[in-house]
mmCIF file of C-alpha atoms in Angstrom:
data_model
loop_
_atom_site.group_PDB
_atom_site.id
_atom_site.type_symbol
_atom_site.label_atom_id
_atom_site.label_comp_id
_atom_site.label_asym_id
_atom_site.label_seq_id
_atom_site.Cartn_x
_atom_site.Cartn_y
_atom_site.Cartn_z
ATOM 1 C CA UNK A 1 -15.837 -18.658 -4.092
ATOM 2 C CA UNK A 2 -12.752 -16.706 -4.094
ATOM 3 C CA UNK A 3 -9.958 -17.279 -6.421
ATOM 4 C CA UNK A 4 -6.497 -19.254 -4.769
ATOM 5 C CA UNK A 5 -4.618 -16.036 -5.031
ATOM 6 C CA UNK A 6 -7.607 -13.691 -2.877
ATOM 7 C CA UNK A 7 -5.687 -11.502 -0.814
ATOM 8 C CA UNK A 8 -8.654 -8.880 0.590
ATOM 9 C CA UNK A 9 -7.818 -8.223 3.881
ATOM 10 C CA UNK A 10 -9.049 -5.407 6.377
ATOM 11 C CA UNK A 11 -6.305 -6.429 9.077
ATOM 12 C CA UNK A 12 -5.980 -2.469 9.649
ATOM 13 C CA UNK A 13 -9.735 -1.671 10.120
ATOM 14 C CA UNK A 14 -9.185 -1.687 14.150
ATOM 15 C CA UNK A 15 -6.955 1.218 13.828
ATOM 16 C CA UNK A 16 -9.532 3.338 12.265
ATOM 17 C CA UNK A 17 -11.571 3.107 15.477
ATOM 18 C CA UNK A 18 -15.046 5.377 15.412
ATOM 19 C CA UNK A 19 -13.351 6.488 11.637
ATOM 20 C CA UNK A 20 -15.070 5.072 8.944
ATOM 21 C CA UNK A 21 -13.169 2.815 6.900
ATOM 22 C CA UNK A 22 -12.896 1.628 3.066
ATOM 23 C CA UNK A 23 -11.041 -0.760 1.645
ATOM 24 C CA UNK A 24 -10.040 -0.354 -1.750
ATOM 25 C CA UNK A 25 -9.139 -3.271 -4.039
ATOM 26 C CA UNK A 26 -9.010 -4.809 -7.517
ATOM 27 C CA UNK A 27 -9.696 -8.418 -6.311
ATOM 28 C CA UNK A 28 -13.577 -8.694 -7.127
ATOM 29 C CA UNK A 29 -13.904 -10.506 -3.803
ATOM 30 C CA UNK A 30 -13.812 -7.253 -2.333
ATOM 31 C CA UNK A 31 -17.470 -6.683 -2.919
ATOM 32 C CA UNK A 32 -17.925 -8.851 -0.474
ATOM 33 C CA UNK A 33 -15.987 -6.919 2.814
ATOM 34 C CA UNK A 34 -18.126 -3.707 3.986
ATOM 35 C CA UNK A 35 -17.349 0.057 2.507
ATOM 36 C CA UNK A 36 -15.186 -1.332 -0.872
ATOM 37 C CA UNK A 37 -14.330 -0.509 -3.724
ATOM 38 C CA UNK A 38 -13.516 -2.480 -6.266
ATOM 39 C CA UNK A 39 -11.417 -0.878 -9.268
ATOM 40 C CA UNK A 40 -7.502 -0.694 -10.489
ATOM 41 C CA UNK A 41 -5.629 2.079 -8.343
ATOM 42 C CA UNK A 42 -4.311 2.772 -11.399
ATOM 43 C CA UNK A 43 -7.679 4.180 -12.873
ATOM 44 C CA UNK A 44 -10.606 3.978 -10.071
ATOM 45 C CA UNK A 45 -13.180 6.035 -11.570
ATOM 46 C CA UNK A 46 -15.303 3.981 -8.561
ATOM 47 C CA UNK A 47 -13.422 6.510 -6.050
ATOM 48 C CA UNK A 48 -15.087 10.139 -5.894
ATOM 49 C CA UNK A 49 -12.743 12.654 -6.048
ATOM 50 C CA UNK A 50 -11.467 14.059 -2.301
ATOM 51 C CA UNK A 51 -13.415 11.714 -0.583
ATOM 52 C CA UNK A 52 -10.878 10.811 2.136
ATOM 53 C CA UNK A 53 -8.958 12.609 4.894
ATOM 54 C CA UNK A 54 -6.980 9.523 5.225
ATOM 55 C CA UNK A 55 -5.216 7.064 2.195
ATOM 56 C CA UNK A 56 -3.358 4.245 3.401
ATOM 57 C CA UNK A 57 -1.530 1.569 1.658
ATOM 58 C CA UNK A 58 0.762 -1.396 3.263
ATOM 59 C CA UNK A 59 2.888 -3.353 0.819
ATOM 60 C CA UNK A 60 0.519 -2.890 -2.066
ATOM 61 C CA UNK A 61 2.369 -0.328 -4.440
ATOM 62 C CA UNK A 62 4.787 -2.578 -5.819
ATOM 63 C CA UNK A 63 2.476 -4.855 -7.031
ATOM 64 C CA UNK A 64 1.066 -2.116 -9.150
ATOM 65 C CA UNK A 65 2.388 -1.901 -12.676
ATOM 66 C CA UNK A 66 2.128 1.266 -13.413
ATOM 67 C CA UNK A 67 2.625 3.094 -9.596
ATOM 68 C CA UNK A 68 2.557 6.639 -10.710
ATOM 69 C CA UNK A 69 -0.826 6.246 -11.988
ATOM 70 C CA UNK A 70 -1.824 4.672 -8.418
ATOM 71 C CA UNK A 71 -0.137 7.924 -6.915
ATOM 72 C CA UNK A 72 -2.144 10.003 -9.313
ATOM 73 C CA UNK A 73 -5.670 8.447 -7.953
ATOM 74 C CA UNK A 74 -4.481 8.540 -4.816
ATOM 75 C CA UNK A 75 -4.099 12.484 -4.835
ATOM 76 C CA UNK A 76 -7.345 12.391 -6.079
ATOM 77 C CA UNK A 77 -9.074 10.841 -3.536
ATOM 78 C CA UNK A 78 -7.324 12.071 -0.621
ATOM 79 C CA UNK A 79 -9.031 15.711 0.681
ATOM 80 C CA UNK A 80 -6.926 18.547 0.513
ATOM 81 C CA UNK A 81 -5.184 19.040 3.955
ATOM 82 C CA UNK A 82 -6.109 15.135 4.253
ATOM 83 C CA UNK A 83 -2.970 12.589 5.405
ATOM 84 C CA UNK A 84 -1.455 9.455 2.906
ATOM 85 C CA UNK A 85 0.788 7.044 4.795
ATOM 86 C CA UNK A 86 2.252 4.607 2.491
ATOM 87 C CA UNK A 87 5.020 1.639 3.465
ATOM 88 C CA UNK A 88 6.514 -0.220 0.517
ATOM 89 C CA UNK A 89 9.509 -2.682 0.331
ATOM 90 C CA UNK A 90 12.513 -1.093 -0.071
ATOM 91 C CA UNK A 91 15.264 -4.714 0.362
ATOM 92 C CA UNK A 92 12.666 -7.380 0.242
ATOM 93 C CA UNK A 93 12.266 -10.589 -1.582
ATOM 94 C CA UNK A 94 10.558 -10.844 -4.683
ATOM 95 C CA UNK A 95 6.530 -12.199 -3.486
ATOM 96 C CA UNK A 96 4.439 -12.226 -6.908
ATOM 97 C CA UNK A 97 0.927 -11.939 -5.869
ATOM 98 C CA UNK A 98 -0.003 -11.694 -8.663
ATOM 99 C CA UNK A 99 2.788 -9.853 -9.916
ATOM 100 C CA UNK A 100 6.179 -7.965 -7.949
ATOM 101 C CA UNK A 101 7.335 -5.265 -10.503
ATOM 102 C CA UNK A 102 9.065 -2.355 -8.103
ATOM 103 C CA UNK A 103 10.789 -1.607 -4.575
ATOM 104 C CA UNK A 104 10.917 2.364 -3.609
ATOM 105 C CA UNK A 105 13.762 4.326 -2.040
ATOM 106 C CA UNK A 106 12.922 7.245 -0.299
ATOM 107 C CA UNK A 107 13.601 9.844 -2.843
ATOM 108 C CA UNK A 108 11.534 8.149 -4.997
ATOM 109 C CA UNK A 109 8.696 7.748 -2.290
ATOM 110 C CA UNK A 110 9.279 11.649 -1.806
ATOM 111 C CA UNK A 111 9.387 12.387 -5.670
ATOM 112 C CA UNK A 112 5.770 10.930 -6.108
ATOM 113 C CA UNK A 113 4.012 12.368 -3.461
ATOM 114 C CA UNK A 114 5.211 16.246 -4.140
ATOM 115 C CA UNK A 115 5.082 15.974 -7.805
ATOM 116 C CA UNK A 116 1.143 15.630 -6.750
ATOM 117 C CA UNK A 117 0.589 18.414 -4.480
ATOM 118 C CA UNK A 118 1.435 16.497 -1.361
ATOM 119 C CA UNK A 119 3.647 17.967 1.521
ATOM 120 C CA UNK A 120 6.294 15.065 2.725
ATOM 121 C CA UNK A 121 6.247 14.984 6.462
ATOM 122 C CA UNK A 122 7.640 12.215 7.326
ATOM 123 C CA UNK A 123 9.830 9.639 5.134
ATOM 124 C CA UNK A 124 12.505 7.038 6.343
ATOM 125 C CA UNK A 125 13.211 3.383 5.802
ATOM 126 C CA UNK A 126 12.515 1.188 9.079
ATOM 127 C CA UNK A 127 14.242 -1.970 9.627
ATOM 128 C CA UNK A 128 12.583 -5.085 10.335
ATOM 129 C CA UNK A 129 14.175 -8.203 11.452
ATOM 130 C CA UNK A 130 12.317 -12.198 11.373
ATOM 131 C CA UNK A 131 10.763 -12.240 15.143
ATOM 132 C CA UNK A 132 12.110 -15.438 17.085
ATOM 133 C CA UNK A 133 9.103 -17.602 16.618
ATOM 134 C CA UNK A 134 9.837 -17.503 12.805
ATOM 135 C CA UNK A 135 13.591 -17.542 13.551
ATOM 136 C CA UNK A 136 13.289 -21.622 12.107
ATOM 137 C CA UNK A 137 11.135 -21.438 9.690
ATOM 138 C CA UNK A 138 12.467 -21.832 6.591
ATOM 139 C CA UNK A 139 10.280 -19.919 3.182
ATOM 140 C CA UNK A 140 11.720 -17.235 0.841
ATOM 141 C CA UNK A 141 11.127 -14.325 3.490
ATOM 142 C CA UNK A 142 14.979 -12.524 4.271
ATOM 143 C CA UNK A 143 15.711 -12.418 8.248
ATOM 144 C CA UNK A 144 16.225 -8.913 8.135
ATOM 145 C CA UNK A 145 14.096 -6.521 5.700
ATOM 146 C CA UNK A 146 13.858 -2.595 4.912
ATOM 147 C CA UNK A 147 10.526 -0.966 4.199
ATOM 148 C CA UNK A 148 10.431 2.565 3.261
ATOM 149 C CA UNK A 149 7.587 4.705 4.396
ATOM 150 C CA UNK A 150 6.240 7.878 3.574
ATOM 151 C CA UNK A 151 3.491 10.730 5.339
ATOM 152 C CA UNK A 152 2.205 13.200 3.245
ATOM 153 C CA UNK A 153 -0.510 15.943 3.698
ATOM 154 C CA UNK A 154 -2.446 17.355 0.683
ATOM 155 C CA UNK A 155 -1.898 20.566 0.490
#
């Protein structure tokens, strides 16, 4: 059974089309979903070094404690002249699951990837507002948030 707090998703498998795609996560009911890994971003000694032309993360970084370690496995992984797309919150409430230690600006976003041998693309902050079927619901979620993103290519 999976603990309360299971959050393994692969809601962005259909974008990956004929790609094959991995999910990497520290939840052990990850060994469950198809192509995972389960380790600590931190230290995932589970990941072979540049073993993907593609590293993706969605509102996962600030949940790491220690996100320049996470960076530093991500470089790892990702195949030089491979892509990383990351999106973290930037003005966002605070949403422990488990834990909520960080929100990224761009420069900072930008600061991690080229300290690790990644050229910055693309970076920006995109603004999200509550869509009208949620415009009455009332939970700890802001009606208007900022998320930061970042592109990357290994060079």
């Amino acid at each position: 059974p999976r603990p309360p707090h299971s959050q393994v998703q692969t809601k962005f498998k259909h974008f990956a089309g004929d790609l094959e795609y991995w999910v990497l996560d520290v939840d052990l009911a990850a060994r469950s979903v198809r192509n995972s890994i389960v380790c600590d971003i931190e230290d995932c000694r589970a990941a072979s070094d540049a073993s993907f032309d593609v590293t993706f993360s969605h509102t996962v970084l600030e949940h790491v404690r220690h996100p320049w370690k996470a960076f530093d496995t991500i470089a790892r992984v990702t195949k030089p002249g491979g892509l990383t797309l990351h999106l973290v919150p930037w003005s966002y409430q605070w949403h422990a699951t488990p834990a909520d230690y960080y929100r990224f600006s761009h420069q900072a976003l930008q600061a991690l990837m080229e300290e690790r041998g990644f050229a910055v693309e693309a970076i920006g902050i995109d603004v999200c507002t509550r869509p009208q079927r949620m415009a009455r619901r009332k939970d700890e979620h802001f009606p208007t948030i900022q998320l930061t993103y970042v592109v990357g290519r290994k060079v």
